PDB file of N, CA and C in Angstrom:
ATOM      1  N   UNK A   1     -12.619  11.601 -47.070  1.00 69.00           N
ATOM      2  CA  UNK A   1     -11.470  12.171 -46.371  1.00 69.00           C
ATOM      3  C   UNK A   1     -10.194  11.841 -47.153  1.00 69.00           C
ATOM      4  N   UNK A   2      -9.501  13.057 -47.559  1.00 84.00           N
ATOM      5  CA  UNK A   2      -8.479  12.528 -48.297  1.00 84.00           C
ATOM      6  C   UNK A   2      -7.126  11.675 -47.142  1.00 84.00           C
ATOM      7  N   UNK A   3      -6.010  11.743 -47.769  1.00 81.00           N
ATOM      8  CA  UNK A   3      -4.818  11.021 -46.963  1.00 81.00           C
ATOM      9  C   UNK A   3      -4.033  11.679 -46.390  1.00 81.00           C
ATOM     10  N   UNK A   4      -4.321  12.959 -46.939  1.00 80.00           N
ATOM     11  CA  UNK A   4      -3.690  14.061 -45.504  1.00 80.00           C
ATOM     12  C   UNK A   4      -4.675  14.036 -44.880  1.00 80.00           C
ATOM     13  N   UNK A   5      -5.730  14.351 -44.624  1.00 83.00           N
ATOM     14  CA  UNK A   5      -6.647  14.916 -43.905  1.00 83.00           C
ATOM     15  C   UNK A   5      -6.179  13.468 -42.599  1.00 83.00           C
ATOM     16  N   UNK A   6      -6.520  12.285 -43.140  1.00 81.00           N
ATOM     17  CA  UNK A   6      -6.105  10.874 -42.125  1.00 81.00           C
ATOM     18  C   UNK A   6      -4.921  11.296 -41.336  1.00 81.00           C
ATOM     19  N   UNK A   7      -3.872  11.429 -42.345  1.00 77.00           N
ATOM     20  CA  UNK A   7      -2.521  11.569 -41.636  1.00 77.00           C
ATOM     21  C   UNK A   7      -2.602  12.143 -40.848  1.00 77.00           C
ATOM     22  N   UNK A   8      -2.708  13.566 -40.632  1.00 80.00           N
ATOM     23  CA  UNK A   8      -2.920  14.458 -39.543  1.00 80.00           C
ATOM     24  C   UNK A   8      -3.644  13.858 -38.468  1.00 80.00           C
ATOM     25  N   UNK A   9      -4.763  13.752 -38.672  1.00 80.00           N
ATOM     26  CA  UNK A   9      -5.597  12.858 -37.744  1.00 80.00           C
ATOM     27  C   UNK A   9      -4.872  11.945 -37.072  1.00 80.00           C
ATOM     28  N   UNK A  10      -4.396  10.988 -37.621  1.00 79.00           N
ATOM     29  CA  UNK A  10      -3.528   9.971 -36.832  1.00 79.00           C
ATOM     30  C   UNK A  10      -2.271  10.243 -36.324  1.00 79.00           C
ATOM     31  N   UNK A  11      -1.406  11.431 -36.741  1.00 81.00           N
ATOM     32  CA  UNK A  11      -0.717  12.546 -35.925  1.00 81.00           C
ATOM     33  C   UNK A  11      -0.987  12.665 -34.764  1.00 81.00           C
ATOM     34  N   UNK A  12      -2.531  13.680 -34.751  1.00 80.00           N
ATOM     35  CA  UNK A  12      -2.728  14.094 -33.404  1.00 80.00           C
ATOM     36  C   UNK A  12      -3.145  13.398 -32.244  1.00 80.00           C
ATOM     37  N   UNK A  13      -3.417  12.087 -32.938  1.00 75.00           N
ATOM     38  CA  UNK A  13      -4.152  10.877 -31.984  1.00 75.00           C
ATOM     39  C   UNK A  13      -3.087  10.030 -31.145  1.00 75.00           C
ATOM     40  N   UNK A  14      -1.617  10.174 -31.912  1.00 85.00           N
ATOM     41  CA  UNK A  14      -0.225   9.419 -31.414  1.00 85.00           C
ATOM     42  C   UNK A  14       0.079  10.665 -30.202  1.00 85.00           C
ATOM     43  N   UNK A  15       0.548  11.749 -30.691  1.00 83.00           N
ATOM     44  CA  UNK A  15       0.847  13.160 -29.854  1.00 83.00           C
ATOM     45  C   UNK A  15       0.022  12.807 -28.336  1.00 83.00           C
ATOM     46  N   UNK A  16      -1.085  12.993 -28.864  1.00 84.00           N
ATOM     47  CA  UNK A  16      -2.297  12.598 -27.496  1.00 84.00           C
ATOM     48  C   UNK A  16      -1.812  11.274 -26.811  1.00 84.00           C
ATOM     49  N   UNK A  17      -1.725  10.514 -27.404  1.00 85.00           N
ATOM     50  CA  UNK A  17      -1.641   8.924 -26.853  1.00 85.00           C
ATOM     51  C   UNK A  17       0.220   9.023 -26.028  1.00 85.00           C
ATOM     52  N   UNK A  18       0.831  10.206 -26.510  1.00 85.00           N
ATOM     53  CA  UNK A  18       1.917  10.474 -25.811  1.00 85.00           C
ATOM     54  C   UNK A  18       2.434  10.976 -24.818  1.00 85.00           C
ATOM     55  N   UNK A  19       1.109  12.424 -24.809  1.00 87.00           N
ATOM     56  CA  UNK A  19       1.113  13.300 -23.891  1.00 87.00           C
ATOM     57  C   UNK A  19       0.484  12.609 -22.617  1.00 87.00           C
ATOM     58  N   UNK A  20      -0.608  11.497 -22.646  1.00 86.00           N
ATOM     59  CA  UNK A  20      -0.940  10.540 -21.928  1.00 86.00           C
ATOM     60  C   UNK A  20      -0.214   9.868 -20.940  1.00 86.00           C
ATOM     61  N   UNK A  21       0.866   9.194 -21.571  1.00 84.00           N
ATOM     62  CA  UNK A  21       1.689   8.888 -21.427  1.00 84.00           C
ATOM     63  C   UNK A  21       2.691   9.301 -20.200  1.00 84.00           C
ATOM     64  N   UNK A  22       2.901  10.322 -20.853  1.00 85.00           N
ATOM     65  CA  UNK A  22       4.158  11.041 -19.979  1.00 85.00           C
ATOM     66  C   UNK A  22       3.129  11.520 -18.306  1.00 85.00           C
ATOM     67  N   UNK A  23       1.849  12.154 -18.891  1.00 87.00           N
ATOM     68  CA  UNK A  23       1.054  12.557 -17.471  1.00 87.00           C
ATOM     69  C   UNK A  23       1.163  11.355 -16.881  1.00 87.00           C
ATOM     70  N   UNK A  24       1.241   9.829 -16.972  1.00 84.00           N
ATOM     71  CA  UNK A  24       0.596   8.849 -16.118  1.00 84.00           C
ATOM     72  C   UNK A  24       2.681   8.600 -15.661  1.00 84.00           C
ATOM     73  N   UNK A  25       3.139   8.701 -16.594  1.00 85.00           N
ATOM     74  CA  UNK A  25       4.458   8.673 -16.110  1.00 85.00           C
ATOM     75  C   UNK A  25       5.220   9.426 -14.593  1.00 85.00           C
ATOM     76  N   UNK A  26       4.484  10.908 -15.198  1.00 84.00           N
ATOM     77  CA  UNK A  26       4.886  11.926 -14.149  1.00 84.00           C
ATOM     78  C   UNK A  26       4.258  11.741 -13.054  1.00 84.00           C
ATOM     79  N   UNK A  27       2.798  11.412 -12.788  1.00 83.00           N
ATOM     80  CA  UNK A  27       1.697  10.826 -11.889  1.00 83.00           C
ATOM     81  C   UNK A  27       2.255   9.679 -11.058  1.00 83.00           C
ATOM     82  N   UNK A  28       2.894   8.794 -11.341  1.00 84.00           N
ATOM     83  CA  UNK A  28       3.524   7.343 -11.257  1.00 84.00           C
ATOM     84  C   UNK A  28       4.606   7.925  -9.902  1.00 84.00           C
ATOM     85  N   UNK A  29       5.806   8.690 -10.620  1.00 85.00           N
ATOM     86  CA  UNK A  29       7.136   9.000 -10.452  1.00 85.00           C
ATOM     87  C   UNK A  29       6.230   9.776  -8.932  1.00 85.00           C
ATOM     88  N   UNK A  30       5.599  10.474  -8.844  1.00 85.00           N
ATOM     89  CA  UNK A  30       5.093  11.682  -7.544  1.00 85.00           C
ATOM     90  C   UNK A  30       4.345  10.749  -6.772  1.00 85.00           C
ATOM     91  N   UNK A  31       3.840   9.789  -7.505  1.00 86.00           N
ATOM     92  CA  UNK A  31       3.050   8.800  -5.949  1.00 86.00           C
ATOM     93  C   UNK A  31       4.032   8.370  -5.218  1.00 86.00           C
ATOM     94  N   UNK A  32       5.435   7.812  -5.912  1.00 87.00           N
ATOM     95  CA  UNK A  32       6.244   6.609  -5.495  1.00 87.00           C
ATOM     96  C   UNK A  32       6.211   6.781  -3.786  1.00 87.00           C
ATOM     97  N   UNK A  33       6.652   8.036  -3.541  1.00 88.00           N
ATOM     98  CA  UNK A  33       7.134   7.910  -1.770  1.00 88.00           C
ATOM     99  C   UNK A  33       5.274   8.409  -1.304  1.00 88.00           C
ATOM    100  N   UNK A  34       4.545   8.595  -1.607  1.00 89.00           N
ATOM    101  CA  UNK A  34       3.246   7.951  -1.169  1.00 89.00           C
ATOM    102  C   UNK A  34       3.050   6.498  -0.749  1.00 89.00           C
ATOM    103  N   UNK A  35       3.275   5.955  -2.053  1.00 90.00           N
ATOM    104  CA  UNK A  35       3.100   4.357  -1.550  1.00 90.00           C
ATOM    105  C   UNK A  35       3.992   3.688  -0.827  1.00 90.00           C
ATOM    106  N   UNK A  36       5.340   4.698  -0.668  1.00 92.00           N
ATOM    107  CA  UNK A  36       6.293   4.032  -0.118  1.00 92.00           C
ATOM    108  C   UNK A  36       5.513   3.927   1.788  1.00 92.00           C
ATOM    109  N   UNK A  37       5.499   5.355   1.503  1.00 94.00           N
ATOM    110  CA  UNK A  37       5.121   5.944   3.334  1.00 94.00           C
ATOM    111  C   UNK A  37       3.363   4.955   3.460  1.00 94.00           C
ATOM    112  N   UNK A  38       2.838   4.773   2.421  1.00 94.00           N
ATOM    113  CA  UNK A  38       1.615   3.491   2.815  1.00 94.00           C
ATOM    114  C   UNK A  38       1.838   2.114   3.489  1.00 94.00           C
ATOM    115  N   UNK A  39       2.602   1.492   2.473  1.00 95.00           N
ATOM    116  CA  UNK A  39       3.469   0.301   2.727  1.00 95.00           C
ATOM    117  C   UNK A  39       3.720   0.670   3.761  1.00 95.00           C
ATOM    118  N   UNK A  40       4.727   1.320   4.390  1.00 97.00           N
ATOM    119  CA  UNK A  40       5.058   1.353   6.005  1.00 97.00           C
ATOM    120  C   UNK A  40       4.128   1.783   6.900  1.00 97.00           C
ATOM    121  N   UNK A  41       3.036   2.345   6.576  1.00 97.00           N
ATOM    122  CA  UNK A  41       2.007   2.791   7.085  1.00 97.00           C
ATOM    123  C   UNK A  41       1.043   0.989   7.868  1.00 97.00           C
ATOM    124  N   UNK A  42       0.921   0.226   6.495  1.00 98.00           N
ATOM    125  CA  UNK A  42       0.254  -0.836   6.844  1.00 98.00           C
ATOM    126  C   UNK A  42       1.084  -1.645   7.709  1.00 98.00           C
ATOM    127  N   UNK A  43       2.479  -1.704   7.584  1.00 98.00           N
ATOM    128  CA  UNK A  43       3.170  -2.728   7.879  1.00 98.00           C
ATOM    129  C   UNK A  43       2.974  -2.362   8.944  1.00 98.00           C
ATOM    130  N   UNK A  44       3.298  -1.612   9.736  1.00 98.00           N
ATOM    131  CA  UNK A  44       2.958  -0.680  11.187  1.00 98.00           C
ATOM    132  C   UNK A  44       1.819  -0.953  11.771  1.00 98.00           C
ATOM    133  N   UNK A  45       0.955  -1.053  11.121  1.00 98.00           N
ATOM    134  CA  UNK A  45      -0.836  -1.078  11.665  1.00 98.00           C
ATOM    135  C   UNK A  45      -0.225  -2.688  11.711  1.00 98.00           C
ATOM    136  N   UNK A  46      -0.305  -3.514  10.909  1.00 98.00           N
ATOM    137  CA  UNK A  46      -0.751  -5.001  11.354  1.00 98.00           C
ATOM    138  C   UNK A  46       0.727  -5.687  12.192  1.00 98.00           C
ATOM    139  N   UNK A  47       1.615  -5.207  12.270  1.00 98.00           N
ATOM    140  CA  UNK A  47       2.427  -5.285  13.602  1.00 98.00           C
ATOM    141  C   UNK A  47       2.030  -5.215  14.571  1.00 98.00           C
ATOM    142  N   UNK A  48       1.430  -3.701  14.937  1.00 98.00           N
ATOM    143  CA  UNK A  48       0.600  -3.571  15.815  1.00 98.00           C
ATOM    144  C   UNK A  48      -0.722  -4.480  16.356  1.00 98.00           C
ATOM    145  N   UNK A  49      -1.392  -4.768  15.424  1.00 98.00           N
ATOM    146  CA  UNK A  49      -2.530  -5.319  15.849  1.00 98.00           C
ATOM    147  C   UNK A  49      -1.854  -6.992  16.358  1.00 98.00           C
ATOM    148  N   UNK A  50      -0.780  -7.411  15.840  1.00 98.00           N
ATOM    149  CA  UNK A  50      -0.456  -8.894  15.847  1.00 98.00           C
ATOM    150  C   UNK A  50       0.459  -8.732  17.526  1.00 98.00           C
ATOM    151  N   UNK A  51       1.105  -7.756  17.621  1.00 97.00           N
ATOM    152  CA  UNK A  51       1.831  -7.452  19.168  1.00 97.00           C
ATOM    153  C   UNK A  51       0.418  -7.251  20.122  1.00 97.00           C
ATOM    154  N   UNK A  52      -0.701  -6.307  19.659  1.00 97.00           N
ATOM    155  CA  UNK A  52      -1.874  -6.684  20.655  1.00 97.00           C
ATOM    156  C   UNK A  52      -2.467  -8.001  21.130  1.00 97.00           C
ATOM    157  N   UNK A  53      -3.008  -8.711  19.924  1.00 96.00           N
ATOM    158  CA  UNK A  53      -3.243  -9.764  19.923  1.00 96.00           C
ATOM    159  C   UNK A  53      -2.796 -11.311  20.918  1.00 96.00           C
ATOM    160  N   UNK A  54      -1.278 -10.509  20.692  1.00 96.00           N
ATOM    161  CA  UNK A  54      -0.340 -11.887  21.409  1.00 96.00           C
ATOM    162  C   UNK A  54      -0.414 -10.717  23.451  1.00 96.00           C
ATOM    163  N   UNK A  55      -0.277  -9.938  22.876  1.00 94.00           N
ATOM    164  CA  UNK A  55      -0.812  -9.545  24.244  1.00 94.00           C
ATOM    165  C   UNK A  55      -1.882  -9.818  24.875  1.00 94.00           C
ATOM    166  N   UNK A  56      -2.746  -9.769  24.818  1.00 94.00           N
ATOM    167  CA  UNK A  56      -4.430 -10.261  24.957  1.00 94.00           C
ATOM    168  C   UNK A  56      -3.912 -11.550  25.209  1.00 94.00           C
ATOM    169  N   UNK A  57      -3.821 -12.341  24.519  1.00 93.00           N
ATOM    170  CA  UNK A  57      -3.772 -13.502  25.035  1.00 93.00           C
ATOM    171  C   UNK A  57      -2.871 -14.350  26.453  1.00 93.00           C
ATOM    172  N   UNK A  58      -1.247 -13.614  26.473  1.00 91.00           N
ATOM    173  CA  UNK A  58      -0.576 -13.381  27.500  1.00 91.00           C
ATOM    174  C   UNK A  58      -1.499 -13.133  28.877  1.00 91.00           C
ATOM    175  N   UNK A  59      -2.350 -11.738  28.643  1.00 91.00           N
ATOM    176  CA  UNK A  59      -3.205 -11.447  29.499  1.00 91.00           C
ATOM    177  C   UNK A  59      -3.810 -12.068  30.010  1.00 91.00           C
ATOM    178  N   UNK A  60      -4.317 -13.094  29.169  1.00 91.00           N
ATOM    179  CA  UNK A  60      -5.697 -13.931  29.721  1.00 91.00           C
ATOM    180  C   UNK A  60      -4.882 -15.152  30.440  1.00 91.00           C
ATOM    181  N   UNK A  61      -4.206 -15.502  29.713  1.00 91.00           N
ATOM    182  CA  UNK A  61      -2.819 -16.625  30.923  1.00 91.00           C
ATOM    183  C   UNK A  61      -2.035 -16.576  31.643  1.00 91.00           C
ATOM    184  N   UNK A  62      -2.233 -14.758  32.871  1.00 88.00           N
ATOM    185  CA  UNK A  62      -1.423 -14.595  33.591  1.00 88.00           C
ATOM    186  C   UNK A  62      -1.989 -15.039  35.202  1.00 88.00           C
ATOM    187  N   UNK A  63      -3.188 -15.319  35.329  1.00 87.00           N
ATOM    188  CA  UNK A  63      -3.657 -15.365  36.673  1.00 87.00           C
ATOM    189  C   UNK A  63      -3.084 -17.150  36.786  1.00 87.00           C
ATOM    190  N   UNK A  64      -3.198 -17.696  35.411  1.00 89.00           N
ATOM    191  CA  UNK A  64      -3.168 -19.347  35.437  1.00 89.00           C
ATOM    192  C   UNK A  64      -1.306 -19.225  35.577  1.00 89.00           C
ATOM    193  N   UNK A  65      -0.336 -18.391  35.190  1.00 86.00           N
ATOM    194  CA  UNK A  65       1.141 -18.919  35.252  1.00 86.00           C
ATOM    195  C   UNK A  65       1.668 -17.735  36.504  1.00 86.00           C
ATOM    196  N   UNK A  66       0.798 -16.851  37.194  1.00 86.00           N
ATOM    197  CA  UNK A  66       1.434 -16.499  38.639  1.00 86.00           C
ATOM    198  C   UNK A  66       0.587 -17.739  39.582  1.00 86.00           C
ATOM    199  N   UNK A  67      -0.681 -18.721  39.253  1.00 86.00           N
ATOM    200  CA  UNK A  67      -0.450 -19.479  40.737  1.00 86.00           C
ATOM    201  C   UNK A  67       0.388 -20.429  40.089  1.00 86.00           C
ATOM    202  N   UNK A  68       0.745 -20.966  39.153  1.00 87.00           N
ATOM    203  CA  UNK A  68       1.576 -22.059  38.996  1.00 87.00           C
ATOM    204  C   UNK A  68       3.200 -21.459  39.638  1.00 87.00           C
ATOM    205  N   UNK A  69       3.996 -20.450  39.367  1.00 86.00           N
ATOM    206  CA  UNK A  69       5.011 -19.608  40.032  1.00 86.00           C
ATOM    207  C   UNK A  69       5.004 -19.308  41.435  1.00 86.00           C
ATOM    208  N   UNK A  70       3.524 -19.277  41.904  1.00 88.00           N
ATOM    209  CA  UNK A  70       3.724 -19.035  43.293  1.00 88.00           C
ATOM    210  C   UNK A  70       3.580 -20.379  44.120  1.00 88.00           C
ATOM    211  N   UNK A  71       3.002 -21.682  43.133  1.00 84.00           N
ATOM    212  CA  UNK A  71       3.045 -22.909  43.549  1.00 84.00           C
ATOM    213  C   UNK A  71       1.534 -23.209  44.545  1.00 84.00           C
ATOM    214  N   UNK A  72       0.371 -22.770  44.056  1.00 72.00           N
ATOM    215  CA  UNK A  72      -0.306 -22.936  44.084  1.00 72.00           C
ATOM    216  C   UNK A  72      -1.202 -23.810  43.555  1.00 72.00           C
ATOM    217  N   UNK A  73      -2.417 -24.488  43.371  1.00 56.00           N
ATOM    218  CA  UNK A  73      -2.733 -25.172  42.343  1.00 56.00           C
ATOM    219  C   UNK A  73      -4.401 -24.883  42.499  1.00 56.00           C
TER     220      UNK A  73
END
């Protein structure tokens, strides 16, 4: 293979390694408010589940703090 024949070759292999590039760039830039609206997506879900949680438990200690309120024992 002569040293043009390389050159070129290693031309089209940079070009490629560029055009790469820019697709994962442009790919990147169009997820952003995807992951944005995810992130708030999760943060939402495990709020939720942590406000259930403390609920449930409230629940289960309300028969024990209405007789203590009504002065029962």
């Amino acid at each position: 293979m002569s040293k043009k024949q390389r050159l070129k070759k290693e031309i089209k292999l940079t070009q490629k390694q560029q055009e790469r590039a820019a697709t994962r760039t442009r790919y990147s830039e169009l997820m952003k408010p995807t992951y944005k609206l995810l992130r708030k997506a999760i943060i939402t879900c495990l709020l939720t589940v942590v406000i259930l949680v403390i609920g449930v438990q409230i629940n289960d200690k309300l028969p024990e703090i209405t007789r203590k309120l009504l002065g029962e024992s």
